[in-house]
Each structure stands twice: as C-alpha cells, then as structure tokens.
Amino acid sequence: SAQGFDRNFDHFTDIRPVIKTSLADRFFAIRGSGHLLRRRIVRRFLNLIGMHPNPPRPACNANEVIEHGLLWITQEHDQPFFLWLHFMDLHWPYQARQRPKTGDEKEAVWKDRFLWRTVRRRKGKFDPGQKRSDRWKQLYREELEQMDLCFGRLFDALYDMEDWENTHVVLTSDHGEEFFEHGTWAHSWNQLHKEGAHVPLIICKARADQPRQVTSTVSQIDIAPTILDLAGVAKPEAMDGHSLMVHLEGQAEVEPRPVYSEMHGHRDSILYRLSIIHDGYKYIYDGDRDCCHLFEMAKDPEERSDIYHKDDAVSRRFDSLRLSHVAKGVLNILKSDDPVVGEDILYDLDADPKVVERLRALGYLD
C-alpha cells in the first residue's frame, strides 16, 4: 500500500472498485474524460448514442470489503487472529447505493461532483444552498443505514460460525464530517470542532456481561493498548496511550487526562491545528490564523461561544498545555529515526513541515 497501511501485517489486500467493461465505463479510462463528462451537453450526447455514464466511485463499497473479510475469517486458523477492515462508504462523495439509478438521480450526482470542485477550490467554505445541503445530509444518513446493515452481516456471520463469543470487536472512525456547522463541508478542512473530531468508539468485549455507556472523552491513541490488553499482550514501553479496560470493567479514572487532536496540512487546506479537551473545556489552536478558541462544553456543546481570552486563567492553562505538547512533539521528531531528519539535521528541520508548524505554534517562527 502506498499509504503504508500494510506495514507489519502478514496478509494485506488493497481492494479496488470493480471496473466494468461496458463502453461507457471504458470511456472513463481515457485521460481527460472526467473533464468532458462533467459537461451536461457531453453526457446528453452519450445518452443519445446509448452510453449512460455513471459518476465514478473512488472506492469499493462496504459489502465488497466484508466479502473479502469473510473469505479470510472462514479459513482455518491455528491461532488467534487480528483482522482490520477499512470502510470508505461514509465519506465524500456521498452516494447512497440503494437509490434507484434514475436519470434525475444520475444528474443530481453529477451536479454533486461539479459542486464539490467548487467546495475544494474554496477550501470547504462554500454554501451550496438549502436544497443541495439537505440532499447531502440525507445521502449521508442513507449511507449510515447501509453501513449498519453491512456490520450486521459481518456480526451475523461470526455468530453463525460460533466465533462470536470468542471475538472482540472495536469499531471507530478516523474523522467525522462537517455539514457547514462552522462554515465548511466534509473533513479535508477539519477545524477540529465537534462535528469533525468527535467520533464513535464501540468496543464489544467477548462474553461481556452488560453493555456500558462511557461519557468520558478518550483518545484514539488508547485503542491499540486496549486491543493488546484484550489479547493479553503487554503494551510496548514506547507505545503512546493507555488501555481503556478500566472503562470496560466499570472502573473510573482518578484523573482524566487531556485529550489532544492534531491536524497537519491536507490538500493545501491548513497549516496546523491542535485541540485539547480537558476538565470540561475544549480548546482549539488554529495555525492558519494563529489564534486560539475556548469553549465550555457543558454550556456550549455545539462550540459556538468562544470564551478564550489570553489574560484569563483557564485560557492561560490551555496555552501552557499546547506549548508543552508541541515542544514535546518537536523533541520526539528530533529523537526519532524518521528518515526525514537525516544526517544534515539543520537543513531537514527547515524543510520538514511537521517541525516547522510545531515551531510556529510555539511562537519561534512568524
């Protein structure tokens, strides 16, 4: 995998969307065809001659992923295994697969693609209007329902194979989606507000007695230590995060830790953003504007009323947490074996965006 997802796996399958062999689908293979197909007059002409081009889907659907997963699960395994399935359905472009492929729906999907080019060009800051906004939200809901059905298919298969009682399941997401709550769409321009950074984490422990809902904020760096704990494997000393077994077993942390989220530039959208959740507050540092925001979560769960003030005691405390965190991050990069650092450390530090943006967040760079 070009993204490194296959690292340290014994078996890895990068599932690609099935490419059909119809004349319309082969047209997509021609370089530059996408630009032509975005023109309605071109699509009308192709329809007249019997070609009915559908908008391309960049990833395979959840059912295809689960099909591959089930093929692997049903093989003979002489020892416990770890299986990771990565789904892309709840992701732009939203396209509910169960919708009838009528002519009007096809045109609506093509219009979605056209508008999305505008969204990207404006770095998420584009209002498509109420009708189109309602459509995108409804498509997302429909995709969510489809994902739920797909998970049910996977769990039913485990149950039928009598493996359910011996299987731990962890379900989470790498990000949420923004629906213009704070002026941007999707997630490429994630402002680290609730809608983009608050994601589900569901852990089903094998043979667990009763379901339990935990309202404490935890971090995704805690997932790997938790999986190791469930498997009875000791966490490596260098691994970040802590096992969440205390939550699964009904115990409470004596002192909840600050939870950090970071985002580096994505598609030239942002420089650096950092959020910290701790002690009932949510703090966001925006590297694009070099400014900070603070929200009291109980009174302002949607993060609308910014109460940050640099002379306020709570604001200063979060400023200190941020500076300490980014300073630690720079030190970790310097001490790592990351090839980006290399032999000529001063030259590479100037070139490494991870270091540059952390130094800017510390105030050392303009």
Short mmCIF file of C-alpha atoms in Angstrom, two decimals:
data_model
loop_
_atom_site.label_atom_id
_atom_site.label_comp_id
_atom_site.label_asym_id
_atom_site.label_seq_id
_atom_site.Cartn_x
_atom_site.Cartn_y
_atom_site.Cartn_z
CA SER A 1 0.00 0.00 0.00
CA ALA A 2 1.33 3.42 -0.96
CA GLN A 3 -0.03 4.86 2.29
CA GLY A 4 1.78 2.28 4.43
CA PHE A 5 -1.40 0.61 5.69
CA ASP A 6 0.12 -2.80 5.03
CA ARG A 7 3.03 -2.33 7.41
CA ASN A 8 3.52 -5.28 9.81
CA PHE A 9 0.51 -7.23 8.52
CA ASP A 10 1.04 -10.86 7.50
CA HIS A 11 -1.70 -10.59 4.86
CA PHE A 12 -2.94 -7.38 3.26
CA THR A 13 -5.44 -6.84 0.45
CA ASP A 14 -5.93 -3.44 -1.14
CA ILE A 15 -9.43 -3.82 -2.57
CA ARG A 16 -10.13 -1.73 -5.65
CA PRO A 17 -13.53 -0.90 -7.13
CA VAL A 18 -14.66 -3.36 -9.78
CA ILE A 19 -14.13 -1.83 -13.22
CA LYS A 20 -16.90 -2.78 -15.60
CA THR A 21 -16.23 -3.36 -19.26
CA SER A 22 -19.15 -1.53 -20.83
CA LEU A 23 -18.47 1.09 -23.47
CA ALA A 24 -19.46 3.88 -21.07
CA ASP A 25 -17.12 2.59 -18.35
CA ARG A 26 -14.23 2.23 -20.78
CA PHE A 27 -14.73 5.86 -21.70
CA PHE A 28 -13.69 6.74 -18.14
CA ALA A 29 -10.28 5.18 -18.76
CA ILE A 30 -9.42 7.82 -21.35
CA ARG A 31 -7.25 10.56 -19.87
CA GLY A 32 -9.20 13.80 -19.59
CA SER A 33 -12.59 12.12 -19.97
CA GLY A 34 -13.63 13.28 -16.50
CA HIS A 35 -13.48 16.92 -17.59
CA LEU A 36 -15.67 16.15 -20.60
CA LEU A 37 -18.16 14.10 -18.63
CA ARG A 38 -18.73 16.95 -16.19
CA ARG A 39 -20.32 18.84 -19.11
CA ARG A 40 -24.02 18.13 -19.33
CA ILE A 41 -24.11 18.51 -23.13
CA VAL A 42 -21.50 15.75 -23.46
CA ARG A 43 -23.50 13.43 -21.21
CA ARG A 44 -26.67 14.13 -23.20
CA PHE A 45 -24.89 13.19 -26.40
CA LEU A 46 -23.53 9.97 -24.88
CA ASN A 47 -27.01 9.06 -23.65
CA LEU A 48 -28.40 9.57 -27.17
CA ILE A 49 -25.90 7.09 -28.63
CA GLY A 50 -26.62 4.50 -25.93
CA MET A 51 -23.82 5.26 -23.49
CA HIS A 52 -25.04 6.11 -20.00
CA PRO A 53 -22.03 7.22 -17.94
CA ASN A 54 -22.31 7.00 -14.16
CA PRO A 55 -20.17 9.23 -11.96
CA PRO A 56 -17.05 7.29 -10.92
CA ARG A 57 -16.87 5.90 -7.40
CA PRO A 58 -13.35 6.25 -5.93
CA ALA A 59 -13.59 3.29 -3.53
CA CYS A 60 -15.29 -0.08 -3.27
CA ASN A 61 -18.34 -0.41 -1.06
CA ALA A 62 -18.64 -1.96 2.40
CA ASN A 63 -20.22 -5.17 1.15
CA GLU A 64 -17.17 -5.86 -1.03
CA VAL A 65 -14.85 -5.25 1.93
CA ILE A 66 -16.88 -7.55 4.17
CA GLU A 67 -16.95 -10.21 1.44
CA HIS A 68 -13.14 -10.28 1.45
CA GLY A 69 -13.09 -10.25 5.25
CA LEU A 70 -15.46 -13.22 5.49
CA LEU A 71 -13.41 -15.21 2.98
CA TRP A 72 -10.40 -14.76 5.24
CA ILE A 73 -12.27 -15.41 8.50
CA THR A 74 -13.69 -18.70 7.25
CA GLN A 75 -10.20 -20.10 6.56
CA GLU A 76 -8.59 -22.45 9.06
CA HIS A 77 -6.62 -20.51 11.71
CA ASP A 78 -4.33 -22.36 14.09
CA GLN A 79 -4.04 -19.38 16.46
CA PRO A 80 -5.96 -16.22 17.43
CA PHE A 81 -6.00 -13.59 14.70
CA PHE A 82 -6.38 -9.85 14.26
CA LEU A 83 -8.49 -8.60 11.34
CA TRP A 84 -8.74 -4.96 10.31
CA LEU A 85 -11.44 -3.86 7.85
CA HIS A 86 -11.32 -0.31 6.48
CA PHE A 87 -14.54 1.15 5.04
CA MET A 88 -14.85 4.26 2.88
CA ASP A 89 -18.64 4.47 2.39
CA LEU A 90 -19.25 7.23 4.95
CA HIS A 91 -17.01 9.56 3.02
CA TRP A 92 -17.40 12.18 0.37
CA PRO A 93 -18.64 11.77 -2.33
CA TYR A 94 -21.87 10.71 -0.60
CA GLN A 95 -23.70 8.29 -2.83
CA ALA A 96 -26.33 6.02 -1.32
CA ARG A 97 -26.09 2.81 -3.33
CA GLN A 98 -29.67 1.69 -2.72
CA ARG A 99 -31.19 4.66 -4.53
CA PRO A 100 -32.79 3.91 -7.90
CA LYS A 101 -30.42 4.92 -10.71
CA THR A 102 -32.95 7.16 -12.45
CA GLY A 103 -31.93 9.81 -14.94
CA ASP A 104 -32.72 12.57 -12.44
CA GLU A 105 -30.64 10.89 -9.74
CA LYS A 106 -27.69 10.47 -12.11
CA GLU A 107 -27.83 14.15 -12.99
CA ALA A 108 -28.04 15.07 -9.31
CA VAL A 109 -24.90 13.01 -8.62
CA TRP A 110 -23.06 14.67 -11.49
CA LYS A 111 -24.11 18.05 -10.08
CA ASP A 112 -22.75 16.96 -6.70
CA ARG A 113 -19.36 16.29 -8.30
CA PHE A 114 -19.38 19.64 -10.04
CA LEU A 115 -20.22 21.50 -6.83
CA TRP A 116 -17.58 19.56 -4.92
CA ARG A 117 -14.90 21.01 -7.21
CA THR A 118 -16.09 24.42 -6.02
CA VAL A 119 -16.01 23.25 -2.39
CA ARG A 120 -12.39 22.12 -2.78
CA ARG A 121 -11.38 25.29 -4.61
CA ARG A 122 -12.79 27.38 -1.76
CA LYS A 123 -11.26 25.13 0.91
CA GLY A 124 -14.63 23.98 2.17
CA LYS A 125 -16.11 27.47 2.52
CA PHE A 126 -18.96 27.14 0.08
CA ASP A 127 -22.68 27.14 0.79
CA PRO A 128 -24.49 25.06 -1.89
CA GLY A 129 -27.92 26.27 -0.78
CA GLN A 130 -30.58 24.66 1.37
CA LYS A 131 -31.83 22.16 -1.21
CA ARG A 132 -28.38 20.77 -2.01
CA SER A 133 -27.36 20.84 1.67
CA ASP A 134 -30.46 18.79 2.58
CA ARG A 135 -29.63 16.33 -0.19
CA TRP A 136 -26.05 15.79 1.05
CA LYS A 137 -27.22 15.30 4.64
CA GLN A 138 -29.87 12.79 3.53
CA LEU A 139 -27.34 10.87 1.42
CA TYR A 140 -25.08 10.66 4.46
CA ARG A 141 -27.94 9.29 6.57
CA GLU A 142 -28.69 6.66 3.92
CA GLU A 143 -25.03 5.64 3.74
CA LEU A 144 -25.01 5.34 7.53
CA GLU A 145 -28.01 2.98 7.39
CA GLN A 146 -26.27 0.90 4.72
CA MET A 147 -23.12 0.65 6.85
CA ASP A 148 -25.24 -0.53 9.78
CA LEU A 149 -26.68 -3.33 7.64
CA CYS A 150 -23.19 -4.31 6.48
CA PHE A 151 -21.92 -4.56 10.06
CA GLY A 152 -24.92 -6.71 10.89
CA ARG A 153 -23.97 -9.06 8.06
CA LEU A 154 -20.43 -9.40 9.45
CA PHE A 155 -21.61 -9.98 13.02
CA ASP A 156 -24.27 -12.49 11.93
CA ALA A 157 -21.59 -14.46 10.07
CA LEU A 158 -19.39 -14.57 13.16
CA TYR A 159 -22.37 -15.71 15.22
CA ASP A 160 -23.28 -18.45 12.71
CA MET A 161 -19.68 -19.70 12.78
CA GLU A 162 -19.90 -19.86 16.60
CA ASP A 163 -16.95 -17.46 16.83
CA TRP A 164 -18.90 -14.50 18.22
CA GLU A 165 -18.36 -15.48 21.86
CA ASN A 166 -14.59 -15.59 21.26
CA THR A 167 -14.27 -12.35 19.30
CA HIS A 168 -13.52 -8.83 20.50
CA VAL A 169 -14.84 -6.12 18.17
CA VAL A 170 -13.64 -2.50 18.03
CA LEU A 171 -15.46 -0.03 15.78
CA THR A 172 -14.36 3.56 15.29
CA SER A 173 -13.72 6.25 12.66
CA ASP A 174 -10.76 8.45 11.79
CA HIS A 175 -12.90 11.58 11.48
CA GLY A 176 -16.43 12.92 11.30
CA GLU A 177 -17.97 15.03 8.56
CA GLU A 178 -18.63 18.75 8.60
CA PHE A 179 -22.01 19.90 7.30
CA PHE A 180 -21.37 23.66 7.39
CA GLU A 181 -21.87 23.89 11.18
CA HIS A 182 -18.81 26.14 11.33
CA GLY A 183 -18.70 27.24 7.71
CA THR A 184 -17.04 24.29 5.95
CA TRP A 185 -18.01 20.97 4.34
CA ALA A 186 -16.67 17.40 4.63
CA HIS A 187 -13.41 16.86 6.52
CA SER A 188 -10.43 17.97 4.44
CA TRP A 189 -10.57 21.34 6.19
CA ASN A 190 -11.32 19.82 9.60
CA GLN A 191 -11.43 22.64 12.12
CA LEU A 192 -11.33 20.09 14.99
CA HIS A 193 -14.79 21.15 16.13
CA LYS A 194 -17.16 18.51 17.49
CA GLU A 195 -18.60 17.53 14.12
CA GLY A 196 -15.19 16.64 12.68
CA ALA A 197 -13.32 15.29 15.70
CA HIS A 198 -15.97 13.58 17.87
CA VAL A 199 -16.22 10.04 16.50
CA PRO A 200 -17.83 6.84 17.78
CA LEU A 201 -15.82 4.25 19.66
CA ILE A 202 -17.64 0.98 20.26
CA ILE A 203 -15.81 -1.88 21.96
CA CYS A 204 -17.56 -5.24 22.22
CA LYS A 205 -15.65 -7.42 24.63
CA ALA A 206 -16.15 -11.14 24.17
CA ARG A 207 -18.50 -12.62 26.76
CA ALA A 208 -19.12 -9.20 28.34
CA ASP A 209 -21.87 -9.22 30.97
CA GLN A 210 -23.75 -5.98 30.30
CA PRO A 211 -23.41 -3.12 27.81
CA ARG A 212 -21.97 0.04 29.29
CA GLN A 213 -22.03 3.61 28.01
CA VAL A 214 -18.99 5.74 28.82
CA THR A 215 -19.28 9.51 28.52
CA SER A 216 -15.64 10.29 29.31
CA THR A 217 -13.56 11.66 26.45
CA VAL A 218 -10.78 9.30 25.40
CA SER A 219 -8.20 9.35 22.62
CA GLN A 220 -7.70 7.10 19.63
CA ILE A 221 -4.12 6.50 20.78
CA ASP A 222 -5.77 4.43 23.53
CA ILE A 223 -7.21 1.93 21.03
CA ALA A 224 -4.02 -0.02 20.29
CA PRO A 225 -3.14 -0.51 24.01
CA THR A 226 -6.73 -1.61 24.63
CA ILE A 227 -6.61 -4.23 21.85
CA LEU A 228 -3.32 -5.55 23.24
CA ASP A 229 -4.86 -5.70 26.71
CA LEU A 230 -7.89 -7.62 25.38
CA ALA A 231 -5.49 -10.05 23.69
CA GLY A 232 -3.42 -10.49 26.84
CA VAL A 233 -0.33 -8.90 25.28
CA ALA A 234 1.83 -6.43 27.17
CA LYS A 235 1.98 -2.90 25.74
CA PRO A 236 5.42 -1.92 24.42
CA GLU A 237 7.06 0.71 26.59
CA ALA A 238 7.39 3.18 23.70
CA MET A 239 3.69 2.96 22.73
CA ASP A 240 1.56 6.00 23.49
CA GLY A 241 -1.86 5.75 25.08
CA HIS A 242 -3.43 3.73 27.87
CA SER A 243 -5.73 0.70 27.89
CA LEU A 244 -9.41 1.51 28.25
CA MET A 245 -10.12 -1.69 30.15
CA VAL A 246 -10.82 0.38 33.27
CA HIS A 247 -13.88 1.75 31.43
CA LEU A 248 -14.92 -1.66 30.12
CA GLU A 249 -14.78 -3.08 33.62
CA GLY A 250 -16.78 -0.23 35.13
CA GLN A 251 -13.89 1.49 36.86
CA ALA A 252 -13.29 5.24 36.61
CA GLU A 253 -10.06 7.06 36.00
CA VAL A 254 -8.99 9.03 39.07
CA GLU A 255 -7.81 11.97 37.00
CA PRO A 256 -8.92 12.13 33.34
CA ARG A 257 -6.06 13.07 31.05
CA PRO A 258 -6.13 15.89 28.48
CA VAL A 259 -7.14 14.55 25.07
CA TYR A 260 -5.25 16.02 22.11
CA SER A 261 -6.16 16.10 18.42
CA GLU A 262 -3.82 17.40 15.75
CA MET A 263 -4.13 18.06 12.05
CA HIS A 264 -1.36 18.97 9.63
CA GLY A 265 -1.93 20.44 6.18
CA HIS A 266 -4.24 18.35 3.98
CA ARG A 267 -4.56 19.23 0.30
CA ASP A 268 -3.09 22.68 0.97
CA SER A 269 -6.01 23.41 3.26
CA ILE A 270 -4.40 24.25 6.58
CA LEU A 271 -1.01 24.64 8.22
CA TYR A 272 -1.55 23.15 11.66
CA ARG A 273 -4.39 22.76 14.13
CA LEU A 274 -4.48 21.40 17.66
CA SER A 275 -7.36 20.79 20.02
CA ILE A 276 -7.33 19.87 23.70
CA ILE A 277 -10.28 18.54 25.69
CA HIS A 278 -9.84 18.60 29.46
CA ASP A 279 -11.71 19.45 32.63
CA GLY A 280 -14.94 20.36 30.84
CA TYR A 281 -13.35 22.66 28.24
CA LYS A 282 -12.49 22.37 24.54
CA TYR A 283 -9.53 24.42 23.28
CA ILE A 284 -8.58 24.86 19.61
CA TYR A 285 -5.40 26.42 18.23
CA ASP A 286 -5.72 27.48 14.57
CA GLY A 287 -2.34 27.69 12.85
CA ASP A 288 -3.87 29.29 9.75
CA ARG A 289 -4.89 32.37 11.70
CA ASP A 290 -2.51 31.94 14.66
CA CYS A 291 -5.42 32.27 17.08
CA CYS A 292 -6.99 30.26 19.91
CA HIS A 293 -10.57 29.38 20.84
CA LEU A 294 -12.04 28.07 24.07
CA PHE A 295 -15.47 26.53 24.70
CA GLU A 296 -17.17 25.36 27.89
CA MET A 297 -18.57 22.02 26.78
CA ALA A 298 -21.48 21.63 29.23
CA LYS A 299 -22.90 25.09 28.47
CA ASP A 300 -21.90 25.16 24.81
CA PRO A 301 -21.86 21.59 23.39
CA GLU A 302 -22.01 22.82 19.78
CA GLU A 303 -18.93 25.03 20.31
CA ARG A 304 -20.49 28.32 19.26
CA SER A 305 -19.50 30.75 22.04
CA ASP A 306 -15.76 31.40 22.13
CA ILE A 307 -14.67 32.43 25.65
CA TYR A 308 -10.91 32.49 25.02
CA HIS A 309 -9.01 35.47 26.41
CA LYS A 310 -5.25 35.42 26.75
CA ASP A 311 -5.39 37.00 30.22
CA ASP A 312 -7.96 34.51 31.55
CA ALA A 313 -6.60 31.85 33.93
CA VAL A 314 -8.30 28.93 32.12
CA SER A 315 -7.10 30.19 28.74
CA ARG A 316 -3.53 30.53 30.05
CA ARG A 317 -3.65 26.98 31.40
CA PHE A 318 -4.63 25.62 27.98
CA ASP A 319 -1.99 27.77 26.29
CA SER A 320 0.57 26.11 28.55
CA LEU A 321 -0.75 22.64 27.69
CA ARG A 322 -0.47 23.46 23.97
CA LEU A 323 3.07 24.81 24.20
CA SER A 324 4.19 21.83 26.26
CA HIS A 325 2.61 19.40 23.78
CA VAL A 326 4.09 20.90 20.62
CA ALA A 327 7.51 21.26 22.29
CA LYS A 328 7.40 17.56 23.20
CA GLY A 329 6.42 16.80 19.60
CA VAL A 330 9.49 18.62 18.25
CA LEU A 331 11.74 16.72 20.65
CA ASN A 332 10.17 13.41 19.65
CA ILE A 333 10.82 14.16 15.98
CA LEU A 334 14.44 15.07 16.73
CA LYS A 335 14.96 11.84 18.69
CA SER A 336 13.19 9.61 16.18
CA ASP A 337 14.69 7.55 13.38
CA ASP A 338 12.46 9.31 10.87
CA PRO A 339 14.41 9.48 7.60
CA VAL A 340 13.05 13.00 7.07
CA VAL A 341 15.51 14.23 9.68
CA GLY A 342 18.52 12.59 8.05
CA GLU A 343 22.15 13.48 8.60
CA ASP A 344 22.06 17.23 7.93
CA ILE A 345 19.62 17.99 10.76
CA LEU A 346 19.51 21.77 10.35
CA TYR A 347 18.69 21.58 6.65
CA ASP A 348 15.98 18.99 7.12
CA LEU A 349 14.43 20.81 10.07
CA ASP A 350 13.90 23.80 7.81
CA ALA A 351 12.27 21.56 5.22
CA ASP A 352 10.17 19.31 7.44
CA PRO A 353 6.62 20.74 7.69
CA LYS A 354 5.94 18.74 10.85
CA VAL A 355 8.74 20.58 12.64
CA VAL A 356 8.11 23.96 11.01
CA GLU A 357 4.47 24.08 12.04
CA ARG A 358 5.23 22.99 15.59
CA LEU A 359 7.88 25.70 15.86
CA ARG A 360 5.39 28.22 14.52
CA ALA A 361 2.86 27.05 17.12
CA LEU A 362 5.49 27.63 19.79
CA GLY A 363 5.99 31.18 18.54
CA TYR A 364 9.52 30.74 17.18
CA LEU A 365 8.52 31.39 13.57
CA ASP A 366 6.36 34.09 12.01
#
